[in-house]
XYZ file of C-alpha atoms in Angstrom:
168
model
C 115.888 120.458 85.404
C 115.369 117.640 87.861
C 113.226 114.417 87.939
C 112.669 113.000 91.143
C 111.922 109.133 91.359
C 110.425 106.268 93.008
C 110.437 102.159 92.490
C 108.856 100.881 89.845
C 109.429 103.014 87.397
C 113.132 102.777 88.289
C 113.306 99.341 87.858
C 111.384 98.583 84.206
C 114.011 101.258 83.103
C 117.011 99.355 85.087
C 114.829 95.734 83.607
C 115.373 97.391 79.970
C 118.997 99.113 80.674
C 117.510 102.400 79.918
C 118.938 104.097 83.679
C 120.721 106.072 81.682
C 118.326 107.829 79.331
C 117.144 110.120 82.559
C 120.825 111.745 83.279
C 120.378 112.422 78.505
C 116.833 113.480 79.696
C 117.237 115.555 83.232
C 120.268 117.748 84.587
C 119.607 115.713 88.150
C 117.858 112.378 89.000
C 117.436 112.345 92.851
C 115.366 109.317 95.015
C 114.869 109.707 98.507
C 115.827 106.761 100.684
C 113.547 105.482 100.799
C 113.341 104.732 97.426
C 116.795 103.521 97.836
C 116.395 100.735 100.414
C 113.286 99.101 98.634
C 115.037 99.050 94.685
C 118.702 97.746 96.661
C 117.073 94.012 99.146
C 119.306 91.827 97.680
C 118.020 89.336 95.948
C 115.148 92.320 94.449
C 115.571 92.275 90.429
C 117.677 95.088 89.287
C 119.049 95.755 92.985
C 122.738 95.564 91.895
C 122.139 97.813 89.225
C 120.103 99.625 90.514
C 122.374 99.989 94.106
C 125.879 101.930 92.090
C 122.809 103.959 89.446
C 121.819 105.544 92.558
C 124.252 105.301 94.977
C 125.422 109.300 94.531
C 120.901 110.390 93.825
C 120.267 109.672 97.269
C 117.971 112.848 99.540
C 117.431 113.094 102.884
C 114.045 113.757 102.782
C 112.055 114.844 106.383
C 108.374 114.270 105.433
C 107.228 116.679 108.690
C 108.306 119.525 106.208
C 105.859 119.056 103.652
C 101.870 118.661 103.657
C 100.734 116.446 100.492
C 96.933 116.073 100.170
C 95.013 112.482 99.686
C 97.581 110.336 101.405
C 95.681 106.990 102.277
C 97.214 103.784 100.875
C 100.618 105.946 99.909
C 104.065 103.677 100.510
C 106.678 105.513 102.245
C 108.869 105.437 98.970
C 106.061 107.178 97.296
C 105.460 109.400 99.890
C 108.862 110.995 100.486
C 109.606 110.604 96.412
C 107.040 113.018 96.066
C 107.561 115.093 99.024
C 111.380 115.266 97.762
C 109.555 115.966 94.475
C 108.636 119.470 95.845
C 110.960 120.112 98.486
C 113.174 120.458 95.267
C 111.092 121.827 92.596
C 111.569 118.527 90.835
C 110.342 119.114 87.383
C 108.517 116.168 87.269
C 107.720 113.119 89.301
C 108.365 109.554 87.648
C 106.289 106.612 88.887
C 104.220 103.742 87.496
C 101.974 103.854 90.603
C 98.508 104.797 88.955
C 96.626 105.508 93.060
C 100.703 107.179 93.286
C 99.848 109.302 90.692
C 96.383 109.919 90.753
C 97.958 111.703 94.618
C 100.835 113.503 93.116
C 98.504 115.194 90.144
C 96.390 116.244 93.381
C 99.287 117.486 94.834
C 100.199 119.832 91.922
C 103.595 116.909 91.308
C 103.742 116.748 87.516
C 104.369 113.145 86.908
C 105.905 110.727 84.107
C 105.430 106.615 83.743
C 108.640 104.473 82.567
C 106.882 104.323 79.689
C 106.461 107.819 78.712
C 109.931 108.158 79.834
C 111.166 106.043 77.254
C 108.517 108.047 74.761
C 110.608 111.528 74.728
C 113.845 109.253 74.414
C 112.699 107.908 71.309
C 111.029 111.487 71.000
C 114.796 113.393 72.035
C 116.264 110.296 69.753
C 118.129 109.421 72.134
C 116.135 105.907 71.002
C 115.839 103.944 67.918
C 113.411 100.832 68.493
C 110.991 101.114 71.899
C 109.617 97.833 71.010
C 112.396 95.773 72.487
C 111.929 97.666 75.359
C 108.625 97.069 75.713
C 109.019 93.639 75.500
C 111.996 93.257 77.966
C 109.755 94.622 80.253
C 107.141 92.379 79.377
C 109.451 89.674 80.383
C 110.354 90.613 83.597
C 107.943 90.418 86.169
C 106.439 94.099 85.562
C 102.958 93.924 84.304
C 102.631 95.879 81.463
C 98.750 95.659 79.473
C 99.191 95.186 75.880
C 96.717 97.978 75.302
C 99.022 100.162 77.477
C 101.957 98.681 75.607
C 99.841 98.866 72.087
C 99.214 102.475 72.853
C 103.291 103.089 73.387
C 103.905 101.729 70.120
C 101.311 103.129 68.050
C 102.126 106.419 69.567
C 105.809 106.268 69.230
C 105.302 105.667 64.919
C 102.645 108.186 64.609
C 104.684 111.028 66.819
C 108.174 110.403 65.877
C 107.859 109.393 62.788
C 109.729 111.495 59.549
C 107.078 113.361 57.446
C 106.759 111.936 54.128
C 107.690 114.074 50.766
C 104.130 114.489 49.975
C 102.868 115.433 53.834
C 105.815 118.318 52.854
């Protein structure tokens, strides 16, 4: 399984120390050059961590070889990530930006966000708790609405807890 990642989702996972779950959930993690360039800018949050993590995962993308619809207002990294996902027939595009997610879906690209990755990792028993991870993301410059945090924690409780003996 292949996942192609965009910058904001990578920064979120790096912030909570969970980049490692990507390799556990997917055989290959790939990023386009533009995403790599965005996340390794000196003095950017998690730049050094992401430089090390991504050094062998960078792919060049020729945007002239891919036709994407409705891409107005989408950044270079997001465009290249979508194109790379299409070129590699990736199983998922890891992306957090709402507008870019909509564009990816319009272009028939399956998406997942950083919190979706954490939920999936929880479901597969790779993570014990999500709350401390979400708190570390929230304490950074990354914005996650309280409503979304509550929804993720509720899903984690509802979907991934063991049934009680009386439910059997």
